[in-house]
Short mmCIF file of C-alpha atoms and ligand atoms in Angstrom, two decimals:
data_model
loop_
_atom_site.label_atom_id
_atom_site.label_comp_id
_atom_site.label_asym_id
_atom_site.label_seq_id
_atom_site.Cartn_x
_atom_site.Cartn_y
_atom_site.Cartn_z
CA UNK A 1 36.32 -86.93 -138.27
CA UNK A 2 39.60 -88.19 -139.75
CA UNK A 3 41.14 -88.00 -143.21
CA UNK A 4 44.63 -88.30 -144.68
CA UNK A 5 45.13 -84.71 -145.91
CA UNK A 6 43.26 -81.54 -144.97
CA UNK A 7 43.52 -78.85 -147.65
CA UNK A 8 42.74 -75.28 -146.61
CA UNK A 9 41.43 -73.23 -149.55
CA UNK A 10 39.30 -74.19 -152.59
CA UNK A 11 41.02 -71.98 -155.14
CA UNK A 12 42.90 -73.56 -158.05
CA UNK A 13 45.75 -74.79 -155.80
CA UNK A 14 43.53 -76.53 -153.28
CA UNK A 15 41.11 -78.08 -155.76
CA UNK A 16 43.84 -79.28 -158.12
CA UNK A 17 45.73 -80.88 -155.22
CA UNK A 18 42.55 -82.54 -153.93
CA UNK A 19 41.77 -83.91 -157.40
CA UNK A 20 45.28 -85.31 -157.98
CA UNK A 21 45.32 -86.95 -154.52
CA UNK A 22 41.90 -88.48 -155.13
CA UNK A 23 43.07 -90.03 -158.40
CA UNK A 24 45.95 -91.59 -156.44
CA UNK A 25 43.54 -93.00 -153.85
CA UNK A 26 44.42 -90.50 -151.14
CA UNK A 27 41.54 -89.05 -149.12
CA UNK A 28 41.35 -85.32 -148.42
CA UNK A 29 38.92 -82.74 -147.10
CA UNK A 30 38.96 -79.22 -148.54
CA UNK A 31 37.91 -76.36 -146.26
CA UNK A 32 36.95 -73.10 -147.98
CA UNK A 33 36.05 -69.90 -146.16
CA UNK A 34 33.81 -68.43 -148.88
CA UNK A 35 30.95 -69.80 -150.97
CA UNK A 36 31.64 -71.52 -154.30
CA UNK A 37 29.87 -68.65 -156.05
CA UNK A 38 32.20 -66.12 -154.42
CA UNK A 39 35.30 -68.11 -155.39
CA UNK A 40 34.08 -68.16 -159.01
CA UNK A 41 33.32 -64.44 -158.96
CA UNK A 42 36.99 -63.50 -158.59
CA UNK A 43 38.45 -62.69 -162.04
CA UNK A 44 42.16 -63.48 -162.02
CA UNK A 45 44.67 -65.24 -164.25
CA UNK A 46 44.28 -65.87 -167.95
CA UNK A 47 47.47 -67.46 -169.33
CA UNK A 48 48.38 -71.13 -168.78
CA UNK A 49 51.83 -72.65 -169.21
CA UNK A 50 51.91 -76.08 -170.86
CA UNK A 51 52.85 -77.57 -167.48
CA UNK A 52 49.58 -76.43 -165.95
CA UNK A 53 47.57 -77.55 -168.97
CA UNK A 54 49.20 -80.99 -168.70
CA UNK A 55 48.36 -81.21 -164.98
CA UNK A 56 44.71 -80.32 -165.63
CA UNK A 57 44.65 -83.03 -168.29
CA UNK A 58 46.13 -85.54 -165.81
CA UNK A 59 43.56 -84.43 -163.24
CA UNK A 60 40.80 -85.34 -165.70
CA UNK A 61 39.53 -81.77 -166.10
CA UNK A 62 41.13 -80.80 -169.42
CA UNK A 63 38.21 -81.35 -171.83
CA UNK A 64 36.71 -77.82 -171.82
CA UNK A 65 40.19 -76.28 -171.63
CA UNK A 66 41.10 -78.05 -174.90
CA UNK A 67 37.75 -77.18 -176.47
CA UNK A 68 37.62 -73.50 -175.46
CA UNK A 69 41.22 -72.55 -174.61
CA UNK A 70 43.06 -70.39 -177.15
CA UNK A 71 46.64 -71.48 -178.01
CA UNK A 72 48.90 -68.44 -178.34
CA UNK A 73 52.22 -68.69 -180.21
CA UNK A 74 53.39 -65.19 -179.36
CA UNK A 75 52.57 -61.79 -177.92
CA UNK A 76 53.50 -58.15 -178.53
CA UNK A 77 55.51 -55.95 -176.20
CA UNK A 78 56.02 -52.23 -176.67
CA UNK A 79 58.07 -49.59 -174.90
CA UNK A 80 57.37 -46.08 -176.13
CA UNK A 81 57.14 -46.19 -179.93
CA UNK A 82 59.09 -49.48 -180.23
CA UNK A 83 56.96 -52.61 -180.63
CA UNK A 84 58.23 -56.18 -180.87
CA UNK A 85 56.46 -59.49 -181.34
CA UNK A 86 57.89 -62.24 -179.17
CA UNK A 87 57.55 -65.37 -181.30
CA UNK A 88 57.22 -67.94 -178.52
CA UNK A 89 56.96 -70.93 -180.84
CA UNK A 90 60.05 -70.06 -182.91
CA UNK A 91 62.14 -69.03 -179.90
CA UNK A 92 61.35 -72.06 -177.71
CA UNK A 93 61.45 -74.88 -180.24
CA UNK A 94 57.66 -75.11 -180.58
CA UNK A 95 56.27 -74.19 -177.16
CA UNK A 96 53.28 -71.90 -176.64
CA UNK A 97 50.81 -70.83 -173.93
CA UNK A 98 47.06 -71.37 -173.61
CA UNK A 99 44.60 -68.55 -172.89
CA UNK A 100 41.91 -69.98 -170.60
CA UNK A 101 40.59 -68.10 -167.56
CA UNK A 102 41.37 -69.17 -164.00
CA UNK A 103 37.64 -68.89 -163.32
CA UNK A 104 37.01 -71.65 -165.88
CA UNK A 105 39.75 -73.85 -164.39
CA UNK A 106 38.18 -73.45 -160.96
CA UNK A 107 34.73 -74.20 -162.41
CA UNK A 108 36.02 -77.36 -164.12
CA UNK A 109 37.66 -78.52 -160.87
CA UNK A 110 34.53 -77.75 -158.84
CA UNK A 111 32.42 -79.81 -161.25
CA UNK A 112 34.81 -82.75 -160.99
CA UNK A 113 34.59 -82.58 -157.20
CA UNK A 114 30.78 -82.35 -157.28
CA UNK A 115 30.55 -85.35 -159.62
CA UNK A 116 32.31 -87.54 -157.06
CA UNK A 117 30.60 -85.90 -154.09
CA UNK A 118 34.02 -84.92 -152.78
CA UNK A 119 34.53 -83.51 -149.30
CA UNK A 120 34.71 -79.79 -150.08
CA UNK A 121 33.23 -77.75 -147.24
CA UNK A 122 32.34 -74.19 -148.28
CA UNK A 123 31.61 -71.31 -145.90
CA UNK A 124 33.80 -72.91 -143.24
CA UNK A 125 34.55 -70.25 -140.59
CA UNK A 126 37.46 -69.94 -138.21
CA UNK A 127 39.50 -72.62 -139.95
CA UNK A 128 42.49 -73.27 -137.68
CA UNK A 129 45.42 -75.62 -138.33
CA UNK A 130 46.60 -77.25 -135.09
CA UNK A 131 49.35 -79.60 -133.90
CA UNK A 132 51.26 -79.51 -137.20
CA UNK A 133 54.57 -79.33 -135.32
CA UNK A 134 53.89 -82.85 -134.02
CA UNK A 135 52.65 -86.14 -135.49
CA UNK A 136 48.93 -85.65 -134.89
CA UNK A 137 47.87 -82.53 -136.76
CA UNK A 138 44.23 -81.51 -136.96
CA UNK A 139 42.15 -78.66 -138.28
CA UNK A 140 39.20 -77.11 -136.51
CA UNK A 141 36.50 -75.06 -138.20
CA UNK A 142 33.03 -73.75 -137.51
CA UNK A 143 30.02 -74.07 -139.78
CA UNK A 144 26.49 -72.97 -139.02
CA UNK A 145 27.51 -72.37 -135.43
CA UNK A 146 28.88 -75.89 -134.86
CA UNK A 147 32.62 -76.45 -134.25
CA UNK A 148 34.23 -79.44 -135.98
CA UNK A 149 37.67 -81.03 -135.79
CA UNK A 150 39.35 -83.11 -138.50
CA UNK A 151 42.32 -85.28 -137.52
CA UNK A 152 44.75 -85.89 -140.37
CA UNK A 153 48.28 -86.83 -141.39
CA UNK A 154 49.08 -83.58 -143.22
CA UNK A 155 47.70 -80.06 -143.69
CA UNK A 156 48.18 -78.25 -147.02
CA UNK A 157 47.78 -74.46 -146.81
CA UNK A 158 46.35 -73.49 -150.21
CA UNK A 159 44.55 -70.49 -148.76
CA UNK A 160 46.17 -67.65 -150.65
CA UNK A 161 48.10 -64.56 -149.55
CA UNK A 162 45.63 -63.57 -146.84
CA UNK A 163 44.99 -67.10 -145.61
CA UNK A 164 45.26 -68.56 -142.11
CA UNK A 165 47.95 -71.17 -142.78
CA UNK A 166 51.05 -68.97 -143.02
CA UNK A 167 49.75 -66.77 -140.20
CA UNK A 168 49.42 -69.86 -137.97
CA UNK A 169 53.18 -70.42 -138.11
CA UNK A 170 55.29 -68.69 -135.43
CA UNK A 171 57.00 -65.63 -136.98
CA UNK A 172 60.47 -66.85 -136.04
CA UNK A 173 59.93 -70.05 -138.06
CA UNK A 174 59.97 -68.34 -141.46
CA UNK A 175 61.50 -65.47 -143.40
CA UNK A 176 59.61 -63.30 -145.87
CA UNK A 177 61.07 -61.46 -148.84
CA UNK A 178 58.79 -58.70 -150.14
CA UNK A 179 58.75 -55.85 -152.63
CA UNK A 180 55.59 -53.72 -152.92
CA UNK A 181 55.28 -51.79 -156.20
CA UNK A 182 54.08 -48.16 -156.14
CA UNK A 183 51.06 -48.86 -158.36
CA UNK A 184 48.26 -51.38 -159.03
CA UNK A 185 46.42 -52.80 -162.02
CA UNK A 186 42.87 -51.72 -162.80
CA UNK A 187 41.31 -54.59 -164.72
CA UNK A 188 38.07 -54.78 -166.71
CA UNK A 189 36.20 -57.59 -168.41
CA UNK A 190 33.92 -56.72 -171.36
CA UNK A 191 31.86 -58.64 -173.88
CA UNK A 192 33.74 -57.22 -176.87
CA UNK A 193 36.12 -58.94 -179.30
CA UNK A 194 39.80 -58.64 -178.37
CA UNK A 195 41.70 -55.85 -180.09
CA UNK A 196 44.24 -58.32 -181.48
CA UNK A 197 44.54 -62.11 -181.80
CA UNK A 198 47.46 -62.02 -179.34
CA UNK A 199 48.21 -60.20 -176.07
CA UNK A 200 49.73 -56.71 -176.15
CA UNK A 201 51.88 -55.46 -173.22
CA UNK A 202 52.59 -51.72 -173.51
CA UNK A 203 54.77 -49.31 -171.53
CA UNK A 204 53.47 -45.86 -172.48
CA UNK A 205 54.61 -42.55 -170.95
CA UNK A 206 51.22 -42.45 -169.15
CA UNK A 207 51.70 -45.97 -167.79
CA UNK A 208 51.39 -49.68 -168.46
CA UNK A 209 48.49 -51.26 -170.34
CA UNK A 210 47.70 -54.88 -171.24
CA UNK A 211 45.23 -56.12 -173.83
CA UNK A 212 44.26 -59.72 -173.06
CA UNK A 213 41.23 -61.91 -173.56
CA UNK A 214 39.18 -64.87 -172.34
CA UNK A 215 37.65 -65.80 -175.73
CA UNK A 216 37.07 -64.29 -179.18
CA UNK A 217 34.10 -62.42 -177.67
CA UNK A 218 35.32 -61.62 -174.15
CA UNK A 219 38.19 -59.18 -173.58
CA UNK A 220 40.31 -58.54 -170.50
CA UNK A 221 42.21 -55.25 -170.23
CA UNK A 222 44.43 -53.69 -167.54
CA UNK A 223 45.95 -50.26 -166.95
CA UNK A 224 48.53 -49.25 -164.37
CA UNK A 225 47.00 -46.95 -161.74
CA UNK A 226 48.33 -45.31 -158.55
CA UNK A 227 47.84 -47.42 -155.41
CA UNK A 228 45.37 -44.85 -154.05
CA UNK A 229 42.99 -45.36 -156.98
CA UNK A 230 39.38 -46.47 -156.49
CA UNK A 231 37.34 -48.07 -159.27
CA UNK A 232 34.87 -45.15 -158.99
CA UNK A 233 37.71 -42.92 -160.24
CA UNK A 234 37.57 -44.73 -163.58
CA UNK A 235 34.23 -44.80 -165.41
CA UNK A 236 34.25 -47.12 -168.45
CA UNK A 237 34.54 -44.24 -170.94
CA UNK A 238 37.76 -43.02 -169.29
CA UNK A 239 39.24 -46.53 -169.23
CA UNK A 240 38.58 -47.12 -172.93
CA UNK A 241 40.11 -43.74 -173.80
CA UNK A 242 43.20 -44.48 -171.66
CA UNK A 243 43.60 -47.92 -173.23
CA UNK A 244 43.48 -46.38 -176.73
CA UNK A 245 46.13 -43.87 -175.74
CA UNK A 246 48.47 -46.35 -174.06
CA UNK A 247 48.10 -49.23 -176.57
CA UNK A 248 48.78 -46.98 -179.58
CA UNK A 249 47.04 -45.87 -182.77
CA UNK A 250 46.86 -49.30 -184.46
CA UNK A 251 45.12 -50.84 -181.43
CA UNK A 252 42.99 -47.73 -180.88
CA UNK A 253 41.56 -47.90 -184.39
CA UNK A 254 40.73 -51.61 -184.01
CA UNK A 255 39.42 -51.48 -180.42
CA UNK A 256 35.76 -52.30 -179.83
CA UNK A 257 34.43 -50.85 -176.60
CA UNK A 258 31.46 -51.69 -174.42
CA UNK A 259 30.23 -51.80 -170.81
CA UNK A 260 32.53 -53.50 -168.29
CA UNK A 261 30.97 -56.55 -166.63
CA UNK A 262 33.70 -56.65 -164.00
CA UNK A 263 36.06 -53.95 -162.76
CA UNK A 264 38.68 -54.35 -160.01
CA UNK A 265 42.05 -53.13 -158.78
CA UNK A 266 44.83 -55.54 -157.76
CA UNK A 267 47.90 -54.34 -155.88
CA UNK A 268 51.27 -55.49 -157.22
CA UNK A 269 53.82 -57.15 -154.98
CA UNK A 270 56.62 -59.71 -155.05
CA UNK A 271 56.55 -61.98 -152.01
CA UNK A 272 58.21 -65.23 -150.96
CA UNK A 273 57.95 -67.15 -147.68
CA UNK A 274 60.88 -69.40 -146.81
CA UNK A 275 60.58 -72.27 -146.04
CA UNK A 276 57.25 -73.67 -147.30
CA UNK A 277 57.09 -76.56 -144.83
CA UNK A 278 56.49 -76.48 -141.09
CA UNK A 279 56.34 -80.01 -139.72
CA UNK A 280 53.16 -81.49 -141.17
CA UNK A 281 51.93 -78.18 -142.63
CA UNK A 282 52.86 -77.33 -146.24
CA UNK A 283 52.22 -74.01 -148.03
CA UNK A 284 51.42 -73.98 -151.76
CA UNK A 285 50.36 -71.32 -154.25
CA UNK A 286 49.67 -67.77 -153.16
CA UNK A 287 49.88 -68.88 -149.51
CA UNK A 288 53.63 -69.13 -150.04
CA UNK A 289 54.42 -66.57 -152.73
CA UNK A 290 53.05 -63.72 -154.82
CA UNK A 291 54.28 -62.34 -158.14
CA UNK A 292 53.19 -59.18 -159.98
CA UNK A 293 50.89 -60.46 -162.79
CA UNK A 294 53.08 -58.89 -165.49
CA UNK A 295 54.71 -62.22 -166.29
CA UNK A 296 51.48 -64.27 -166.03
CA UNK A 297 53.17 -66.50 -163.46
CA UNK A 298 50.91 -66.44 -160.37
CA UNK A 299 48.61 -69.30 -161.22
CA UNK A 300 51.35 -71.17 -163.09
CA UNK A 301 53.61 -71.13 -160.03
CA UNK A 302 50.77 -72.50 -157.92
CA UNK A 303 50.62 -75.36 -160.43
CA UNK A 304 54.27 -76.34 -160.04
CA UNK A 305 53.94 -76.23 -156.24
CA UNK A 306 50.98 -78.61 -156.52
CA UNK A 307 52.94 -80.85 -158.87
CA UNK A 308 55.77 -81.23 -156.34
CA UNK A 309 53.47 -81.53 -153.31
CA UNK A 310 51.05 -84.04 -154.86
CA UNK A 311 53.96 -86.21 -156.09
CA UNK A 312 55.53 -86.10 -152.60
CA UNK A 313 52.28 -87.11 -150.86
CA UNK A 314 51.64 -89.88 -153.38
CA UNK A 315 55.18 -91.16 -152.77
CA UNK A 316 54.65 -91.01 -148.99
CA UNK A 317 51.44 -93.02 -149.03
CA UNK A 318 52.53 -95.34 -151.82
CA UNK A 319 56.13 -96.05 -150.84
CA UNK A 320 56.20 -94.88 -147.21
CA UNK A 321 59.01 -92.52 -148.20
CA UNK A 322 59.43 -89.01 -146.77
CA UNK A 323 61.98 -88.04 -149.42
CA UNK A 324 59.60 -86.00 -151.56
CA UNK A 325 58.06 -84.27 -148.55
CA UNK A 326 61.52 -83.43 -147.18
CA UNK A 327 62.56 -82.01 -150.58
CA UNK A 328 59.31 -80.12 -151.32
CA UNK A 329 60.21 -76.69 -149.96
CA UNK A 330 63.65 -76.47 -151.55
CA UNK A 331 62.42 -77.87 -154.88
CA UNK A 332 59.42 -75.52 -155.07
CA UNK A 333 61.44 -72.47 -153.99
CA UNK A 334 64.05 -73.08 -156.70
CA UNK A 335 61.37 -72.65 -159.40
CA UNK A 336 59.51 -69.92 -157.44
CA UNK A 337 62.55 -67.64 -157.28
CA UNK A 338 63.16 -67.92 -161.03
CA UNK A 339 59.55 -66.92 -161.69
CA UNK A 340 59.87 -64.09 -159.13
CA UNK A 341 62.87 -62.82 -161.07
CA UNK A 342 61.08 -62.95 -164.42
CA UNK A 343 57.92 -61.29 -163.05
CA UNK A 344 60.01 -58.54 -161.42
CA UNK A 345 62.01 -58.02 -164.64
CA UNK A 346 58.84 -57.74 -166.80
CA UNK A 347 57.33 -55.34 -164.23
CA UNK A 348 60.43 -53.11 -164.14
CA UNK A 349 60.53 -53.03 -167.95
CA UNK A 350 56.87 -52.30 -168.60
CA UNK A 351 55.72 -49.80 -165.99
CA UNK A 352 56.26 -46.10 -165.35
CA UNK A 353 58.05 -45.46 -162.07
CA UNK A 354 57.46 -41.82 -161.18
CA UNK A 355 59.76 -42.10 -158.19
CA UNK A 356 62.68 -43.35 -160.29
CA UNK A 357 64.78 -40.84 -162.24
CA UNK A 358 65.78 -40.36 -165.89
CA UNK A 359 68.58 -42.94 -165.61
CA UNK A 360 66.05 -45.71 -164.89
CA UNK A 361 63.93 -44.55 -167.80
CA UNK A 362 67.03 -44.90 -169.99
CA UNK A 363 67.56 -48.41 -168.59
CA UNK A 364 64.04 -49.37 -169.74
CA UNK A 365 64.83 -47.96 -173.17
CA UNK A 366 68.16 -49.80 -173.35
CA UNK A 367 66.51 -53.06 -172.19
CA UNK A 368 63.95 -52.77 -174.98
CA UNK A 369 66.59 -51.88 -177.57
CA UNK A 370 68.60 -54.93 -176.50
CA UNK A 371 65.50 -57.14 -176.79
CA UNK A 372 64.83 -55.85 -180.31
CA UNK A 373 68.45 -56.44 -181.38
CA UNK A 374 69.13 -59.80 -179.71
CA UNK A 375 67.58 -63.19 -180.43
CA UNK A 376 69.30 -64.44 -177.29
CA UNK A 377 67.48 -61.82 -175.21
CA UNK A 378 64.16 -62.67 -176.87
CA UNK A 379 64.81 -66.38 -176.26
CA UNK A 380 65.41 -65.73 -172.57
CA UNK A 381 62.11 -63.84 -172.35
CA UNK A 382 60.24 -66.50 -174.32
CA UNK A 383 61.52 -69.50 -172.32
CA UNK A 384 60.43 -67.85 -169.09
CA UNK A 385 57.04 -66.84 -170.46
CA UNK A 386 56.16 -70.36 -171.69
CA UNK A 387 57.39 -71.68 -168.33
CA UNK A 388 60.68 -73.09 -167.08
CA UNK A 389 60.79 -76.87 -166.54
CA UNK A 390 59.26 -78.35 -163.37
P1 FAS B 401 43.72 -68.25 -154.21
O1 FAS B 401 43.88 -66.96 -153.47
O2 FAS B 401 43.19 -68.24 -155.60
O3 FAS B 401 42.75 -69.22 -153.39
C1 FAS B 401 42.85 -69.31 -151.98
C2 FAS B 401 41.49 -69.75 -151.46
O4 FAS B 401 41.61 -69.91 -150.04
C3 FAS B 401 40.40 -68.72 -151.71
O5 FAS B 401 39.28 -69.33 -152.30
C4 FAS B 401 40.11 -68.16 -150.32
O6 FAS B 401 38.74 -67.80 -150.17
C5 FAS B 401 40.47 -69.33 -149.43
N1 FAS B 401 40.82 -68.94 -148.07
C6 FAS B 401 41.52 -67.85 -147.68
N2 FAS B 401 41.62 -67.83 -146.33
C7 FAS B 401 40.98 -68.94 -145.88
C8 FAS B 401 40.75 -69.48 -144.59
N3 FAS B 401 41.19 -68.87 -143.50
N4 FAS B 401 40.06 -70.64 -144.48
C9 FAS B 401 39.61 -71.29 -145.60
N5 FAS B 401 39.79 -70.82 -146.86
C10 FAS B 401 40.47 -69.66 -146.97
N6 FAS B 401 47.81 -64.43 -161.69
C11 FAS B 401 48.08 -64.40 -163.02
O7 FAS B 401 48.82 -65.27 -163.50
N7 FAS B 401 47.52 -63.43 -163.83
C12 FAS B 401 46.67 -62.47 -163.33
O8 FAS B 401 46.19 -61.61 -164.06
C13 FAS B 401 46.37 -62.47 -161.96
N8 FAS B 401 45.50 -61.54 -161.42
C14 FAS B 401 45.25 -61.55 -160.06
C15 FAS B 401 44.39 -60.61 -159.45
C16 FAS B 401 44.15 -60.62 -158.07
C17 FAS B 401 43.23 -59.59 -157.43
C18 FAS B 401 44.78 -61.58 -157.25
C19 FAS B 401 44.57 -61.60 -155.76
C20 FAS B 401 45.63 -62.53 -157.84
C21 FAS B 401 45.86 -62.53 -159.24
N9 FAS B 401 46.68 -63.47 -159.86
C22 FAS B 401 46.96 -63.47 -161.18
C23 FAS B 401 47.28 -64.51 -159.10
C24 FAS B 401 46.23 -65.56 -158.91
O9 FAS B 401 45.84 -66.08 -160.16
C25 FAS B 401 46.84 -66.59 -158.01
O10 FAS B 401 48.15 -66.96 -158.44
C26 FAS B 401 45.98 -67.82 -157.90
O11 FAS B 401 44.70 -67.40 -157.51
C27 FAS B 401 46.63 -68.73 -156.87
O12 FAS B 401 45.73 -69.69 -156.54
P2 FAS B 401 45.64 -70.22 -155.02
O13 FAS B 401 47.02 -70.50 -154.53
O14 FAS B 401 44.63 -71.29 -155.06
O15 FAS B 401 45.15 -68.98 -154.16
C1 PHB B 402 44.93 -61.94 -168.03
O1 PHB B 402 44.43 -62.23 -169.12
O2 PHB B 402 44.26 -61.80 -166.98
C2 PHB B 402 46.43 -61.74 -167.94
C3 PHB B 402 47.22 -62.11 -169.01
C4 PHB B 402 48.60 -61.93 -168.94
C5 PHB B 402 49.15 -61.37 -167.79
C6 PHB B 402 48.34 -60.99 -166.72
C7 PHB B 402 46.97 -61.18 -166.80
O3 PHB B 402 50.51 -61.18 -167.73
#
């Protein structure tokens, strides 16, 4: 079998890239290790930058996002007893974010692929990128006991942090930068109305909490937990009580509780792989970088990678120019590092660090006091939250 681009991974990165290439007349095959149902069962991001919303529109999958997505002009942030609303619209000259779950984005992209009978192969085992250091790359995979090989021009590793693409590159060919945080996020989804019309990020003495949502009837909440925590340690009743404590009296009195329909723990890390290109293999999305979800940047960074990579491939096939492909890694990393900084800064501000001393606690306090007192500081936060330019 032969195609122009093999994409490894059918998460948002891989499916969005495949869709944009298709619209430009470029053929691709997507190889996904899990079933479509499993991919949809993972509850992840919830906040879209305008750049991602625009890309989904361009990809022809924006209709439900516009119909069901919730525009948010601001959010609340609290440290201890001090609470501040970040007025995104006023601070960024009219920009905002859209609340629309990653699961729904993936569902919309899957439907668009199914409608055109696209080459997305689910439950592909032992996917292996080969020959990408030369001019004749190929990818082998096994399905239902039969081994297949796909010859191609390029391989795009959109297979996430634990994927095969980055691990297929010799260690000496790349450098990783990593910071693992001493806690995780326990997240729940519940069919209850959100506690507020906007998100609330709280740094309470007992730990971080986030009140988010997926719709006016579906809420998404998180609490900071030690890395050793298991979901069994946190029955629903205990989670709701902890959320009421950490989010404060006003939220506690308004909070509607109910059974969780999903409960999971995500570790928090900052991670960057440099470079993102290895011959004819390109890394995009979580395959190349990870941010702590505090800044709502993970999915949005994947989007800007896909913007740069799709434009570069379209230029290559349309104009026979390598310029975009040669510039991809440096261009993507420039925006990645700025989002890494913002996500790290939000994480350091909003979490309890038992291992850090009283001076660091005072730094959090001073950071919050500066935010409250400075429009410039609030503007800096707001312009990063709505998304820096591509
Ligand atoms: P993904 O990991 O989504 O997709 C990669 C795909 O590749 C998967 O479907 C996987 O099955 C497949 N794959 C892996 N190995 C393969 C192989 N060998 N062969 C074939 N396929 C393979 N971001 C936020 O902004 N907010 C959040 O709240 C948030 N919460 C998160 C919680 C968790 C537990 C995780 C892991 C991430 C979270 N993120 C969050 C970040 C998340 O949204 C990612 O940024 C987003 O999923 C990135 O999309 P992809 O790059 O497509 O990677
Ligand atoms: C979510 O709704 O899942 C969400 C929102 C904002 C974040 C992280 C996660 O910063």
